[in-house]
Short mmCIF file of C-alpha atoms in Angstrom, two decimals:
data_model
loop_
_atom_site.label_atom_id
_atom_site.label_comp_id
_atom_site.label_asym_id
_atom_site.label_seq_id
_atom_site.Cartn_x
_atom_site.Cartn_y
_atom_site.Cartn_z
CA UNK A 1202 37.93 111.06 47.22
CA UNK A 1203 37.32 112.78 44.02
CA UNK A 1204 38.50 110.51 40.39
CA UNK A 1205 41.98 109.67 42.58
CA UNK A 1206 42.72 106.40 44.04
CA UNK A 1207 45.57 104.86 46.25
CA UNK A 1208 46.66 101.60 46.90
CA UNK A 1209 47.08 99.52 48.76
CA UNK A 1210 45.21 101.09 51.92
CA UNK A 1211 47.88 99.22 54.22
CA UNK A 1212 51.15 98.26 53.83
CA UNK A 1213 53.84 96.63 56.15
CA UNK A 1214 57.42 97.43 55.74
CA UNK A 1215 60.21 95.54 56.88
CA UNK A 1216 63.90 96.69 58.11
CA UNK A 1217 66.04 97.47 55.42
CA UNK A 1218 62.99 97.34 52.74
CA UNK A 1219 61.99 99.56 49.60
CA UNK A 1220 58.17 100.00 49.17
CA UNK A 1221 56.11 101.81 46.85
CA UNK A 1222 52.84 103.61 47.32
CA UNK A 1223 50.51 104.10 44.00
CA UNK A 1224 48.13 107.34 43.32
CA UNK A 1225 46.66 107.59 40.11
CA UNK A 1226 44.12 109.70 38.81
CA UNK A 1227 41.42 110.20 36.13
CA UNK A 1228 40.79 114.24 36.66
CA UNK A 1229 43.23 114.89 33.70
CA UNK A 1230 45.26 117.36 36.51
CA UNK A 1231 48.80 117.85 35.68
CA UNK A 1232 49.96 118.95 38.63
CA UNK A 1233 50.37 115.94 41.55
CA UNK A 1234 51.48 115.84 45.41
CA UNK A 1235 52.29 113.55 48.55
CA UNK A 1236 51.87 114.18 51.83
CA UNK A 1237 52.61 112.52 54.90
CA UNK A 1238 50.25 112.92 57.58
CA UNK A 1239 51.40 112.35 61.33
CA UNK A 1240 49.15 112.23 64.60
CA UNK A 1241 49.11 116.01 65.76
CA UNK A 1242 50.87 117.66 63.05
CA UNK A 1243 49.33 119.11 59.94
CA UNK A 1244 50.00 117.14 56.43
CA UNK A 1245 53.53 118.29 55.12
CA UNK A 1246 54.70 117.92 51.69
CA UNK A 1247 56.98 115.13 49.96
CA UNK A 1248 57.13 115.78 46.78
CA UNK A 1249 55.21 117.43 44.05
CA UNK A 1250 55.23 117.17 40.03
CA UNK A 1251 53.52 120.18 37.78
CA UNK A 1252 54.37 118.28 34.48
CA UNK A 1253 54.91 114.64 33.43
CA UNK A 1254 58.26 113.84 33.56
CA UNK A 1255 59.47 116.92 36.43
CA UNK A 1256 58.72 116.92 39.80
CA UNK A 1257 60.57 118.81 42.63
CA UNK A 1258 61.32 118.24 46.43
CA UNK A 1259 58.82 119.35 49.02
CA UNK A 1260 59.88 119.86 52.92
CA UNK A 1261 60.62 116.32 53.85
CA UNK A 1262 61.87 114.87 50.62
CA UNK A 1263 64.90 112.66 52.36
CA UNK A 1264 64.33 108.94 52.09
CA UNK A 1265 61.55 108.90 49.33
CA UNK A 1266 61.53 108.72 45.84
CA UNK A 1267 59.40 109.10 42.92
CA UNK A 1268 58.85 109.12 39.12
CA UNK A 1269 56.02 110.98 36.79
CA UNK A 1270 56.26 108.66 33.59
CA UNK A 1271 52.20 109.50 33.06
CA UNK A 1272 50.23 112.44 33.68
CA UNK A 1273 47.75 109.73 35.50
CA UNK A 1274 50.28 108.28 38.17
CA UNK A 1275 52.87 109.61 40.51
CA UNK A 1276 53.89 106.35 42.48
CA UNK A 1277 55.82 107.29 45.76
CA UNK A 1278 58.69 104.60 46.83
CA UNK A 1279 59.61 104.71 50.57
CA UNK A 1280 63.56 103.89 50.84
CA UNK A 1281 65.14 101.93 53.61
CA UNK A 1282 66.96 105.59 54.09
CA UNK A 1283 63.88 106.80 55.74
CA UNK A 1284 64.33 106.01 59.75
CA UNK A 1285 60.82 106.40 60.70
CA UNK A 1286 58.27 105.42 57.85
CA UNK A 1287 55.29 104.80 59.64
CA UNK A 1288 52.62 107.35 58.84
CA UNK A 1289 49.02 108.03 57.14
CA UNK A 1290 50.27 108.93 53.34
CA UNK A 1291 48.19 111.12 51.16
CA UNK A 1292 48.18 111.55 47.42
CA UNK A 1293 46.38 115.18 45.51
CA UNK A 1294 46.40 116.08 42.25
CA UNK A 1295 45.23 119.70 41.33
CA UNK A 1296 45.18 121.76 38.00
CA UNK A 1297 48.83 123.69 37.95
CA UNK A 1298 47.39 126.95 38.37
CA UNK A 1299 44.89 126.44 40.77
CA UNK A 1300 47.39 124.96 43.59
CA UNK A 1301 44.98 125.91 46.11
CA UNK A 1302 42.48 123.62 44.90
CA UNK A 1303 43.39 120.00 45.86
CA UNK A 1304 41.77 117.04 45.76
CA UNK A 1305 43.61 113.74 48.02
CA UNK A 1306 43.06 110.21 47.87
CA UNK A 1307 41.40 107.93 50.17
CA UNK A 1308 44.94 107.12 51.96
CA UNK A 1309 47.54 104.39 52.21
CA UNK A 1310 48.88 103.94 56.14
CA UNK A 1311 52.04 102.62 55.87
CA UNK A 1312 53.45 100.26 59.02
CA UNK A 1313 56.75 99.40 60.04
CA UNK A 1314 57.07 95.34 61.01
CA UNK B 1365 57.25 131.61 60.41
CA UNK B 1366 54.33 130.95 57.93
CA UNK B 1367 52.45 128.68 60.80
CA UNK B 1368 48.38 127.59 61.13
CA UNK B 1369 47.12 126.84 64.89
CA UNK B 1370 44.02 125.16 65.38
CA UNK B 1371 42.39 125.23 68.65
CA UNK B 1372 41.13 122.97 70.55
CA UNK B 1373 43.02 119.99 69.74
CA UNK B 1374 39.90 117.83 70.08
CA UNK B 1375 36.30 118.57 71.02
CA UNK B 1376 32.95 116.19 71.98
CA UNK B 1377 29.70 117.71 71.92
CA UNK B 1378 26.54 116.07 72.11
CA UNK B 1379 24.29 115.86 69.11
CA UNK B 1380 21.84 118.49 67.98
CA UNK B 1381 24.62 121.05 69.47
CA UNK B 1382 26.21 123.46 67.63
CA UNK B 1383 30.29 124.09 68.07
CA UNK B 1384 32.68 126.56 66.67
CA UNK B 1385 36.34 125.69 65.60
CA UNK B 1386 39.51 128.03 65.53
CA UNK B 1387 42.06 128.44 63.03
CA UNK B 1388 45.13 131.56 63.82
CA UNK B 1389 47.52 131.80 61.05
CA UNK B 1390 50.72 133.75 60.52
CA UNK B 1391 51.12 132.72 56.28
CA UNK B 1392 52.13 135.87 54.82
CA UNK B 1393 51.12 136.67 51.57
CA UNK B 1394 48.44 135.63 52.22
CA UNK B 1395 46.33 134.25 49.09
CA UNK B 1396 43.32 132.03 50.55
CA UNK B 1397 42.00 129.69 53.59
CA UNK B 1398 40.40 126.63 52.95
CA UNK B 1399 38.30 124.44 55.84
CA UNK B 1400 39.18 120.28 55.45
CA UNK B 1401 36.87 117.77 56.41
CA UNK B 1402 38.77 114.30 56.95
CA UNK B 1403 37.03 111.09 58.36
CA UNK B 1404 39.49 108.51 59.91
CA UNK B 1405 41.14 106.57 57.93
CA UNK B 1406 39.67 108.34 54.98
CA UNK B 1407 41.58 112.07 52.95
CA UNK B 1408 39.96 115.16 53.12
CA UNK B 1409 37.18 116.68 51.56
CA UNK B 1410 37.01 120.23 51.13
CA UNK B 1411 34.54 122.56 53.00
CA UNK B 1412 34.62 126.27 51.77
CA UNK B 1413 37.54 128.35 50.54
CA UNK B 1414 37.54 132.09 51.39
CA UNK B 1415 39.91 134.61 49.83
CA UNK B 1416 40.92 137.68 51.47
CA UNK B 1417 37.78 139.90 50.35
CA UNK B 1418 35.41 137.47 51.60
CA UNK B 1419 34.49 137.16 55.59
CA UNK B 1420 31.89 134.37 55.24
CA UNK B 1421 30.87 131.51 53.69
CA UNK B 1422 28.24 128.46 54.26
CA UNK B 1423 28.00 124.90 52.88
CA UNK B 1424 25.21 123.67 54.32
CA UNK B 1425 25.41 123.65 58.46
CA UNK B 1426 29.05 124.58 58.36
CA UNK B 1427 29.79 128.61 58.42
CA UNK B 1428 33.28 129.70 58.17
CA UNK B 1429 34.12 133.15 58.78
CA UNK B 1430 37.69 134.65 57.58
CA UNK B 1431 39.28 137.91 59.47
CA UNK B 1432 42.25 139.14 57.50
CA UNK B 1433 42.92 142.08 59.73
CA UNK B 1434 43.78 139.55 62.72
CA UNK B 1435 44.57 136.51 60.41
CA UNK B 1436 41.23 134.48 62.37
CA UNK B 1437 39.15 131.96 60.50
CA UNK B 1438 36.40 129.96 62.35
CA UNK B 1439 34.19 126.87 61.34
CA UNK B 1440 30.63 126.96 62.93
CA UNK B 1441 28.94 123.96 62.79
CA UNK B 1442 25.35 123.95 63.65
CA UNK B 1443 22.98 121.28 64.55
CA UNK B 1444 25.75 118.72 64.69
CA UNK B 1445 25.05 115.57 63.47
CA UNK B 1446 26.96 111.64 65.11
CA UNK B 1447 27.93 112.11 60.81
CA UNK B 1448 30.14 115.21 61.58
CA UNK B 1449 32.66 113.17 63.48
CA UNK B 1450 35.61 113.93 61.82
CA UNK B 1451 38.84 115.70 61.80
CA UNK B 1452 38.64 119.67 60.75
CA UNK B 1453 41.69 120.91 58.81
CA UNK B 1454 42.36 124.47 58.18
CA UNK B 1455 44.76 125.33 55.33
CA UNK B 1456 46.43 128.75 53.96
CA UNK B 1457 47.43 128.86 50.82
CA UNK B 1458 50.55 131.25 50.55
CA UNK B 1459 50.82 133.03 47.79
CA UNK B 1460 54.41 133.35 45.68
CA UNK B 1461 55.45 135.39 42.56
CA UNK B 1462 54.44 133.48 39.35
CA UNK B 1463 51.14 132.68 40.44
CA UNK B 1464 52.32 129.44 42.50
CA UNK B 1465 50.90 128.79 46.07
CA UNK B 1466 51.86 126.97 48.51
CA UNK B 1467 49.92 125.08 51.06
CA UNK B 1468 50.27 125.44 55.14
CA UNK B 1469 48.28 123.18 56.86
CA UNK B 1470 47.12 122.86 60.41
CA UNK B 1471 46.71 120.05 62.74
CA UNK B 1472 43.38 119.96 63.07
CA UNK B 1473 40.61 119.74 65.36
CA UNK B 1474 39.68 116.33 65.84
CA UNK B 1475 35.50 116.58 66.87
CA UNK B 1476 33.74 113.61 68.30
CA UNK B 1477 29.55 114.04 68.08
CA UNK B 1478 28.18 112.17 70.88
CA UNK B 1479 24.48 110.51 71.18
#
């Protein structure tokens, strides 16, 4: 899991409820990314942020949110706009020029009361 | 479609066996392959990354191989170990102008070592 932790490692959600999922890391990367990770499909891409304070949609941004306030942290909130939440979420960080080169977080697996 | 197949979906072997994985992709331009190990519950770990020159590379008991012509990568384990349980993950990074990749990943091969 490389210098990049995520909390908590579960977390319930209820109907109609806002949560947030926190990654931070200590590999001085700039460049950060969330996946969600679903049973027989490869990891597909949230969001990602090259740059404090910028980050850009990935392939299934709809019903998540997120902020890059530090280089360290890139905190993803799941919104009560997202029908079907429940999933293994994963957190990388890489240096921006070196994409290819990611290293993820342990995991949070979020579940839907 | 810029896709990864794995195949199989799953595998058991028995320990002390070796067992080969298969990863088929149709990323195009193609920039570099990378082999995931990812315990349950846990992220994943690279393996070995191969760009397009390169048609093998070790890391201890795992051997990947990488066939650009037919866009084929393999993961060879050998002398499996109950430790090698895990999920394999194979990833092509697709290469766009500006120097910025992007990441197609498969499903993975979920491998169960057996006493």
């Amino acid at each position: 899991d490389g210098g990049i932790t995520q909390s908590p490692k579960y977390l319930f959600r209820k109907e109609g409820q806002n949560v947030t999922l926190s990654c931070e890391q200590n590999l001085n990367h700039d460049a950060m990314y969330w996946y969600r990770q679903d049973p027989g499909q490869g990891l597909r891409l949230i969001y990602y942020s090259q740059i404090v304070n910028d980050f850009q949609k990935g392939d299934i941004a709809e019903g998540y949110s997120v902020s890059r306030e530090k280089k360290e942290s890139f905190p993803l909130t799941v919104t009560s706009a997202q029908k079907n939440p429940t999933a293994f979420y994963l957190c990388a960080s890489s240096f921006p020029d070196r994409v290819e080169t990611q290293y993820f977080g342990p995991g949070t697996r979020l579940l839907v009361l | 479609k810029n896709q990864v197949e794995q195949s199989p979906q799953s595998l058991i072997i028995l320990e002390g066996k070796n067992c080969t994985l298969q990863c088929n992709y149709t990323v195009s331009p193609f920039s570099n392959l990378r082999w995931y190990k990812q315990d349950t519950g846990r992220g994943p770990v690279s393996l070995t990354i191969m760009t397009f020159s390169e048609n093998t590379k070790s890391n201890g008991r795992y051997t990947a191989t990488l066939d650009a012509d037919t866009k084929q990568s393999s993961l060879h384990i050998t002398a499996s170990q109950l430790s090698d349980s895990a999920s394999y993950i194979c990833v092509v990074s697709r290469s766009f102008s500006g120097g910025y990749n992007k990441l197609i990943f498969g499903a993975g091969t979920r491998l169960a070592v057996h006493p």
